[in-house]
Short mmCIF file of C-alpha atoms and ligand atoms in Angstrom, two decimals:
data_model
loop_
_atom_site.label_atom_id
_atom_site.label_comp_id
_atom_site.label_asym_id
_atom_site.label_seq_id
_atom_site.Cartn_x
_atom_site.Cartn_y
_atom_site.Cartn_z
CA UNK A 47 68.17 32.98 -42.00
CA UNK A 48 67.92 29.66 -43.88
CA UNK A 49 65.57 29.05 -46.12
CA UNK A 50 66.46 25.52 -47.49
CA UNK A 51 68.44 23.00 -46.04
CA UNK A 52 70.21 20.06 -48.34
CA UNK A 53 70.83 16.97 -47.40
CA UNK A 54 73.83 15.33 -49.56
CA UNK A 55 76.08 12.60 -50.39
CA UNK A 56 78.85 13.07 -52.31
CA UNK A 57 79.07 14.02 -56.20
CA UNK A 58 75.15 13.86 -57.02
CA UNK A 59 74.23 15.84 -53.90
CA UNK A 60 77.24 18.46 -54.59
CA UNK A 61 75.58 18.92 -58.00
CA UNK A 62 72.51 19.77 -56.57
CA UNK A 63 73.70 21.76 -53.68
CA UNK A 64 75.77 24.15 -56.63
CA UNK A 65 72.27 24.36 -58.51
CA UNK A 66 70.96 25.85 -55.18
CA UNK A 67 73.74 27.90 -53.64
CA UNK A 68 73.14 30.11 -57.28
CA UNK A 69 69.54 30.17 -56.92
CA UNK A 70 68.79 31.47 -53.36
CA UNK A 71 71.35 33.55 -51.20
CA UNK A 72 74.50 32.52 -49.46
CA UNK A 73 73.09 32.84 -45.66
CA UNK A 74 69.82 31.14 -47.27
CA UNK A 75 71.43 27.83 -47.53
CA UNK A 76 72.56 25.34 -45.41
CA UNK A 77 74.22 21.51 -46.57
CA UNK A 78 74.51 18.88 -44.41
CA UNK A 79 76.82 16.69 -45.50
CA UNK A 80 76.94 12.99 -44.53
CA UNK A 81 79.71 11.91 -42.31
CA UNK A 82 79.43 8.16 -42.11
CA UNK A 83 81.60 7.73 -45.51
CA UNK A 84 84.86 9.47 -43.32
CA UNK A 85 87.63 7.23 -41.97
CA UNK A 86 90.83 7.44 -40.88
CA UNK A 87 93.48 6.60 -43.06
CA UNK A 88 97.24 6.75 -43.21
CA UNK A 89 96.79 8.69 -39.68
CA UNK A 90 94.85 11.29 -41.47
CA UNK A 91 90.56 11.96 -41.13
CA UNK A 92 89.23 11.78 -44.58
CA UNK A 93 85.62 13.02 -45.12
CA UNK A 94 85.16 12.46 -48.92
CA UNK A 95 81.28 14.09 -48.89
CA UNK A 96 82.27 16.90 -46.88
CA UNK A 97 85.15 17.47 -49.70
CA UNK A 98 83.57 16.70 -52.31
CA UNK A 99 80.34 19.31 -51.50
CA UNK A 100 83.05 21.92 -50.65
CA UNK A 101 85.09 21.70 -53.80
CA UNK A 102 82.19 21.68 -55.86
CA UNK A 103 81.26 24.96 -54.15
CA UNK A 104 84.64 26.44 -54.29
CA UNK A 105 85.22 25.52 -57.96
CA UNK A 106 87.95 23.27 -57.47
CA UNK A 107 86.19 19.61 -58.12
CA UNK A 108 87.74 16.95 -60.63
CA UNK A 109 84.80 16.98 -62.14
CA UNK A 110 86.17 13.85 -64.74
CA UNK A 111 86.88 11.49 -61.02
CA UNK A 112 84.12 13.63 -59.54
CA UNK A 113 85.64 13.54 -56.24
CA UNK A 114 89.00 15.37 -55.63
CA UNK A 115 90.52 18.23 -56.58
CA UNK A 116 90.72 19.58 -60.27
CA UNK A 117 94.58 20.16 -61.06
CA UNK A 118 95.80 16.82 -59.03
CA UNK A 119 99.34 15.67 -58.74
CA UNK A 120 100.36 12.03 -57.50
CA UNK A 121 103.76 12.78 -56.04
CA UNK A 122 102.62 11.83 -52.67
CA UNK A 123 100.91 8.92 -54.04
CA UNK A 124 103.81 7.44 -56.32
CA UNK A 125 106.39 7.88 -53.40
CA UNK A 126 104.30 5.62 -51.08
CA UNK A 127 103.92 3.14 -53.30
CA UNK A 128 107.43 3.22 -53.78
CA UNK A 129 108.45 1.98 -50.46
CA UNK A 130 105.13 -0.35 -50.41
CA UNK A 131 102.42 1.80 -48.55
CA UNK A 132 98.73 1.70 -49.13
CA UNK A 133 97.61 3.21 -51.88
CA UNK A 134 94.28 1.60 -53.19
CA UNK A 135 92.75 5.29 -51.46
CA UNK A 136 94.41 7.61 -53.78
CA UNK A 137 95.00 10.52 -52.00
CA UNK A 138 96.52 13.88 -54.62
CA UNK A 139 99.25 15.82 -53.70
CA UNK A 140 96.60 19.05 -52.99
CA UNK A 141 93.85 16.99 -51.74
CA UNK A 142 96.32 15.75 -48.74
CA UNK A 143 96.78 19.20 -47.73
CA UNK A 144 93.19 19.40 -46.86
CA UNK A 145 92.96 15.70 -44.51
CA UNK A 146 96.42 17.19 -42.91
CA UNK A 147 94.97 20.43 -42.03
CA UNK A 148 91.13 18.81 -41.18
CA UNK A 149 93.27 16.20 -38.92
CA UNK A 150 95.55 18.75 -37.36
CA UNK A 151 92.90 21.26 -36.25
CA UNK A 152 90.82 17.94 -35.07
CA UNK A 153 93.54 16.65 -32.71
CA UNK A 154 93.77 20.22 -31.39
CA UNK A 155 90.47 19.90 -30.01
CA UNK A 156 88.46 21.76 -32.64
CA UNK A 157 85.39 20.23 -33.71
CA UNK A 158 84.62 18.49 -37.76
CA UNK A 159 81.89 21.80 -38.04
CA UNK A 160 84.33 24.28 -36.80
CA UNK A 161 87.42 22.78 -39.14
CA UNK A 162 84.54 22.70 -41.85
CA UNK A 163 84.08 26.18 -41.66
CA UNK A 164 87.79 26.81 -41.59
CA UNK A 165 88.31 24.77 -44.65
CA UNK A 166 85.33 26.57 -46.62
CA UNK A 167 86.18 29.78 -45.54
CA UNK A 168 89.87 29.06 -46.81
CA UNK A 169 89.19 27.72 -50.11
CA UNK A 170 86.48 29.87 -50.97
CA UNK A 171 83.32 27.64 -50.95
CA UNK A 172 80.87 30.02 -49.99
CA UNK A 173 78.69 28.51 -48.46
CA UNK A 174 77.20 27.16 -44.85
CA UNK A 175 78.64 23.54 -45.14
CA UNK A 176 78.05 21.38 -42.11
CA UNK A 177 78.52 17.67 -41.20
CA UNK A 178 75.14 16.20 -40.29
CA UNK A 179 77.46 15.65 -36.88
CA UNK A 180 80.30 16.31 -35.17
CA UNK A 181 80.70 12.75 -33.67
CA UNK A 182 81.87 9.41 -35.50
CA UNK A 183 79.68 7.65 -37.23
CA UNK A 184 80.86 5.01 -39.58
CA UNK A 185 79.04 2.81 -42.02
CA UNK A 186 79.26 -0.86 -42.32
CA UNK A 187 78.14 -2.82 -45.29
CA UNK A 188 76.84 -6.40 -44.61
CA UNK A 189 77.94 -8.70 -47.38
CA UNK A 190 77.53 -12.07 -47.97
CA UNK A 191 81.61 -12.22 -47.19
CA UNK A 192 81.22 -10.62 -43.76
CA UNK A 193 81.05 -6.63 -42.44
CA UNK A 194 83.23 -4.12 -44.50
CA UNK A 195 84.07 -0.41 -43.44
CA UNK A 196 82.40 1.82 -46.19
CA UNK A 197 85.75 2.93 -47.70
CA UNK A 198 86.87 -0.61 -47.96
CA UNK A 199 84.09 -1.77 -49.43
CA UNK A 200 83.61 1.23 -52.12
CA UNK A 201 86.55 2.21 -52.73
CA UNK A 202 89.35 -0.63 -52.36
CA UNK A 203 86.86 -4.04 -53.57
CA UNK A 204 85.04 -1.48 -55.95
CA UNK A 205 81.46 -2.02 -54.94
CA UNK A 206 81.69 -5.99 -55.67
CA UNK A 207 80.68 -8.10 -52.52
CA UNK A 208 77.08 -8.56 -52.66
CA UNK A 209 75.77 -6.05 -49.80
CA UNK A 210 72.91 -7.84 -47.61
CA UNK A 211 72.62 -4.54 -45.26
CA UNK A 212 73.89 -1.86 -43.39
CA UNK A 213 74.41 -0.41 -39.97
CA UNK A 214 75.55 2.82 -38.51
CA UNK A 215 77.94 2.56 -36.14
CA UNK A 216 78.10 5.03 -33.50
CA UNK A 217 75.12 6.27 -34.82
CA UNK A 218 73.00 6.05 -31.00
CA UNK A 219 75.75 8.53 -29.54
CA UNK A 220 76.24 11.00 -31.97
CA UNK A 221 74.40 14.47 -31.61
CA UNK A 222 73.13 16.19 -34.77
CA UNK A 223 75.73 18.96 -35.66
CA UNK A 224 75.22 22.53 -34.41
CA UNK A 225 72.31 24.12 -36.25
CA UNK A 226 71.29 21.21 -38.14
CA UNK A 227 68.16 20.77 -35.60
CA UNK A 228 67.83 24.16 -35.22
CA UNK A 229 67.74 25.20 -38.94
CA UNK A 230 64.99 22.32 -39.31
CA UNK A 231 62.63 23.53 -36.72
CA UNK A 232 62.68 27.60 -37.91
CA UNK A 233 59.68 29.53 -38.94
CA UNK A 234 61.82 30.25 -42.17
CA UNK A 235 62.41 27.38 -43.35
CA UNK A 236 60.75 26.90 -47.05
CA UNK A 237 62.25 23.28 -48.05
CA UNK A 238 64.29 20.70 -47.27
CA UNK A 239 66.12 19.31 -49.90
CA UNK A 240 67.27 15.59 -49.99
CA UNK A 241 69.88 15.46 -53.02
CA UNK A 242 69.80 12.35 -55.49
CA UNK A 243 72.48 10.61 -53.04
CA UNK A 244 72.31 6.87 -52.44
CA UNK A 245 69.40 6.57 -49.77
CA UNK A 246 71.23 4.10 -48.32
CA UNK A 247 74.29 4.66 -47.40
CA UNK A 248 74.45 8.15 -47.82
CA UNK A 249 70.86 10.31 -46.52
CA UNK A 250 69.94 7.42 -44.19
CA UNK A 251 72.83 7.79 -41.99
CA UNK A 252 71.84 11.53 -41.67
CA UNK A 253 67.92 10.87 -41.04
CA UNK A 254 69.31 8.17 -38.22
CA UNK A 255 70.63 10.31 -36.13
CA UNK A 256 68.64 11.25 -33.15
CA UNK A 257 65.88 13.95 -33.78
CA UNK A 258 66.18 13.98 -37.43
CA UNK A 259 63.16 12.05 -38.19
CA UNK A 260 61.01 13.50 -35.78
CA UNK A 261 62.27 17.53 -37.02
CA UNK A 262 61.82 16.84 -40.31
CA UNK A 263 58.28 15.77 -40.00
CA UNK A 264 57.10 18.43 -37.72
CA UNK A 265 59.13 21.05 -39.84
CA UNK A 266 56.51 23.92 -41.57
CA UNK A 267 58.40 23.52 -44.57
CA UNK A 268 57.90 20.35 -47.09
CA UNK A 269 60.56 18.09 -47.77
CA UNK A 270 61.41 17.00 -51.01
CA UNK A 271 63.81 13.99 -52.48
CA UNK A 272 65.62 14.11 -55.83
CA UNK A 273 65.26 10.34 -57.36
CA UNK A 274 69.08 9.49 -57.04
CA UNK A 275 67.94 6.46 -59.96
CA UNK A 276 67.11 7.67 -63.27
CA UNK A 277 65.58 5.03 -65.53
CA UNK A 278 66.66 1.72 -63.43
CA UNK A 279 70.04 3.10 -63.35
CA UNK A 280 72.02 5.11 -60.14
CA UNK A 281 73.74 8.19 -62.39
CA UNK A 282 76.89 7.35 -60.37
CA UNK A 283 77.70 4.63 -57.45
CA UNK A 284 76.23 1.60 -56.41
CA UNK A 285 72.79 2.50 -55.17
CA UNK A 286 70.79 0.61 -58.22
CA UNK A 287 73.26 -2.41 -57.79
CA UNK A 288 72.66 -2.30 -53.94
CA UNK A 289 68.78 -2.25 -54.60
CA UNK A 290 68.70 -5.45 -56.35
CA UNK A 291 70.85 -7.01 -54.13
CA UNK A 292 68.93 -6.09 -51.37
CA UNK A 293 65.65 -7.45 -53.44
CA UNK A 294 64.47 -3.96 -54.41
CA UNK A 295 63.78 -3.14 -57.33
CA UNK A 296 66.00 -0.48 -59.04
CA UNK A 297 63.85 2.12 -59.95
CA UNK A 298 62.85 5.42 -58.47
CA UNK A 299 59.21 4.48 -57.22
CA UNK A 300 61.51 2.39 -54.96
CA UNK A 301 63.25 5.08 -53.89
CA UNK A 302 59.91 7.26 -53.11
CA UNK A 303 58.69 4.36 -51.53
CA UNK A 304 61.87 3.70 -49.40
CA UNK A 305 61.63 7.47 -47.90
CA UNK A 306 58.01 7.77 -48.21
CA UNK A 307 57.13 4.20 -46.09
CA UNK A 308 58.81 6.62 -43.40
CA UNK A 309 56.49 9.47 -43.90
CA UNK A 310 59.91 11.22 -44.49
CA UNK A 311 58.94 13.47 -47.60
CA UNK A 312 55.91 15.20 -49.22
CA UNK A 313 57.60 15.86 -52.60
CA UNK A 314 59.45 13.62 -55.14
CA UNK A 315 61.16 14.56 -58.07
CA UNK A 316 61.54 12.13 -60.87
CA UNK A 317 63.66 12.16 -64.01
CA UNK A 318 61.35 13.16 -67.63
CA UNK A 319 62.48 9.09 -68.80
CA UNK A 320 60.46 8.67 -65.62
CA UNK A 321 57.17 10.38 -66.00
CA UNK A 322 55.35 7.08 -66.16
CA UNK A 323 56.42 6.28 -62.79
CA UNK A 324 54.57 9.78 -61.72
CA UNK A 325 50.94 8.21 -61.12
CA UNK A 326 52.41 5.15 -58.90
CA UNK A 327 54.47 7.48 -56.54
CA UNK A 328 51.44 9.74 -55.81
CA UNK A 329 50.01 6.19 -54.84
CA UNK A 330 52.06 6.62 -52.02
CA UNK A 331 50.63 10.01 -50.92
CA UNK A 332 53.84 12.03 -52.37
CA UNK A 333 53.36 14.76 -54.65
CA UNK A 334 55.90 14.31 -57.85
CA UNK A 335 57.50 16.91 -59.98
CA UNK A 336 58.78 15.78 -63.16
CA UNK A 337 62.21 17.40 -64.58
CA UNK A 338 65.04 16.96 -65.86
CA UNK A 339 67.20 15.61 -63.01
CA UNK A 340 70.28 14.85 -64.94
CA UNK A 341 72.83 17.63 -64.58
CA UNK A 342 75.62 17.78 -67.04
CA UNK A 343 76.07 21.45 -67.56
CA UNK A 344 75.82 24.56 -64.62
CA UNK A 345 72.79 25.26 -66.44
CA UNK A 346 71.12 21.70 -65.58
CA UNK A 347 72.37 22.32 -61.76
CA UNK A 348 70.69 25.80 -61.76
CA UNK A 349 67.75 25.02 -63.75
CA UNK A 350 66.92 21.53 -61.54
CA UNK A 351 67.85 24.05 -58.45
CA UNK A 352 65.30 26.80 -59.24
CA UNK A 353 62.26 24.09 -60.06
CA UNK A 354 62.73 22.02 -56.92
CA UNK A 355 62.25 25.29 -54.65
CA UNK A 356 59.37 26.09 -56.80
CA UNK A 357 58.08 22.75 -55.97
CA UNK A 358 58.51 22.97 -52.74
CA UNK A 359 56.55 26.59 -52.80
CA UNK A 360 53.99 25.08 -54.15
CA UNK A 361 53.77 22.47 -51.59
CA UNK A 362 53.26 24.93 -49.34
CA UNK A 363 50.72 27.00 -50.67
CA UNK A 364 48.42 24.03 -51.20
CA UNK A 365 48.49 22.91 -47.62
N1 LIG L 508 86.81 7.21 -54.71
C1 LIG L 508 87.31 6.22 -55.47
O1 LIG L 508 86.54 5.56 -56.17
N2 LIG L 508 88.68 5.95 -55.48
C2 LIG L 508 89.55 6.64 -54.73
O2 LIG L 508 90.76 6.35 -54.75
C3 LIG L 508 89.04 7.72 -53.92
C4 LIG L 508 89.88 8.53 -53.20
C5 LIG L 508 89.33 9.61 -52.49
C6 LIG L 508 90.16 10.48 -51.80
C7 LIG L 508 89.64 11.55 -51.10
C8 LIG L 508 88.26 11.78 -51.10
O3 LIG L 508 87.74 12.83 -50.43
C9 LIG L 508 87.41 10.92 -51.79
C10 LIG L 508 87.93 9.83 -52.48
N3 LIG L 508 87.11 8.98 -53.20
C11 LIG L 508 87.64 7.96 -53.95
C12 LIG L 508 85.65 9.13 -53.15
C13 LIG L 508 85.08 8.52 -51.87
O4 LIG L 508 85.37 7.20 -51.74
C14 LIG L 508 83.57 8.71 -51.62
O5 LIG L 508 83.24 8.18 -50.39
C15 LIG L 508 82.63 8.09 -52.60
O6 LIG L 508 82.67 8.81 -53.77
C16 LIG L 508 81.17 8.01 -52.05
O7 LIG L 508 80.65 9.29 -51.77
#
């Protein structure tokens, strides 16, 4: 039975999604990952949000890189670049093992959500992990230069062109994963949890896909975003550079106002350095919880965890 669902980007949603998996029960949890960050590469499918959520949850993060695994070797690495392969995607020795293994079981038929589970299950990341879908959906940042794929612009021209928008592609054809709709539109559900991911390229690929907007606002339980931007700054990634070159301005009320201009949430959570924001986000008919959203230690995870489902609880019991 699942009580809260989390939506989630990479490192900032993983955080979260820890804070939660050790506040409510395993089979009371469900994170859907976003899936428009994957790509092939070097032959192999490489779905950094997925990984990065499951070795948070497993224990096995690089928490210093904040994606990857903790423990890394480069042996793989160095020998490519010896004999001139790619290697602006760094790919460690035992991170490899995992996009082999994902990419085998995929060209065997198997679906991302079943390989997903196979991969959890394997390394120990207890928890219900799925990809928001099974089909390919891959982003595309607009820049003043012309269209990049995701990785290529994130990863290999580190966040520099100067992003004028973003599309979705394959985003009309693909089918929300397995239980994603499902979970939404139970009686049990008590929250739904958008992580502090970038709303742009990471939760609005997920709320794109067909039937997402319309379960989420008939869903019985509230749904509540995590300000990704903490005092004009995104904790990590581009998402506060992004806002001002897409002429927003970097701060969270933005980001209420970017998911809220939807109708997509009833709750906001913005950081303490924040509070004064609290009065113009209600403006925009959101309740706001103020915390402390920046999670260094387990303690921050758990403690940000426990007061966003108590949010959300009282949500509910003052509709
Ligand atoms: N992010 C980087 O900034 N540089 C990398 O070389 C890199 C390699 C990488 C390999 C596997 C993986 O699962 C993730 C990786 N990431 C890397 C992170 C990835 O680009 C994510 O999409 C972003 O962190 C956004 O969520």
């Amino acid at each position: 039975m699942t009580r809260i669902v989390a939506l989630s980007g990479g490192v900032g949603g993983a955080k979260l999604a820890l804070g939660l998996s050790r506040v409510v029960a395993r089979h009371e949890l469900m994170v859907v990952a976003n899936t428009a960050d994957d790509f092939e590469h070097l032959g192999l499918h490489i779905s950094p949000d997925l990984d990065t959520v499951m070795y948070t949850l497993s224990g096995k993060s690089n928490q210093e890189m904040g994606w990857g695994r903790e423990g890394e070797s480069w042996a793989f690495l160095e020998s490519l670049e010896e004999v001139g392969g790619e290697t602006w995607f760094r790919l460690g020795d035992r991170d490899l093992a995992i996009h082999v293994e994902r990419t085998q079981h995929l060209r065997a038929g198997e679906s991302l959500s079943a390989v997903t589970r196979h991969l959890c299950d394997r390394l120990g990341a207890d928890i219900d992990l799925v990809p928001m879908t099974d089909d390919a959906v891959r982003t595309i940042v607009e820049t003043a230069g012309g269209d990049l794929a995701f990785q290529h612009y994130f990863v290999r021209d580190r966040c520099e062109p100067e992003v004028s928008g973003f599309r979705f592609e394959g985003i009309d054809a693909a089918t929300a994963s397995p239980g994603f709709l499902e979970a939404l539109a139970s009686d049990d559900l008590e929250a739904v949890v958008v992580c502090p991911s970038n709303p742009f390229v990471s939760v609005d690929p997920i709320l794109a896909l067909a039937g997402v907007r319309e379960a989420l606002k008939q869903a019985a339980a509230p749904v509540v975003a995590v300000s990704p931007i903490v005092a004009g700054l995104a904790l990590k990634g581009p998402a506060a550079k992004m806002m001002r070159e897409l002429d927003i301005p970097a701060t969270a009320l933005a980001v209420a106002g970017h998911y809220a201009a939807r109708g997509l949430v009833d709750g906001f959570v913005v950081d303490e350095t924040d509070r004064t924001l609290a009065p113009e986000v209600e403006k925009l008919g959101v309740q706001v919880l103020v915390a402390q959203t920046v999670m260094e230690s387990l303690a921050d995870r758990e403690s940000l965890a426990g007061e966003v489902v108590a949010f959300a609880s009282q949500i509910r019991a003052d509709r």
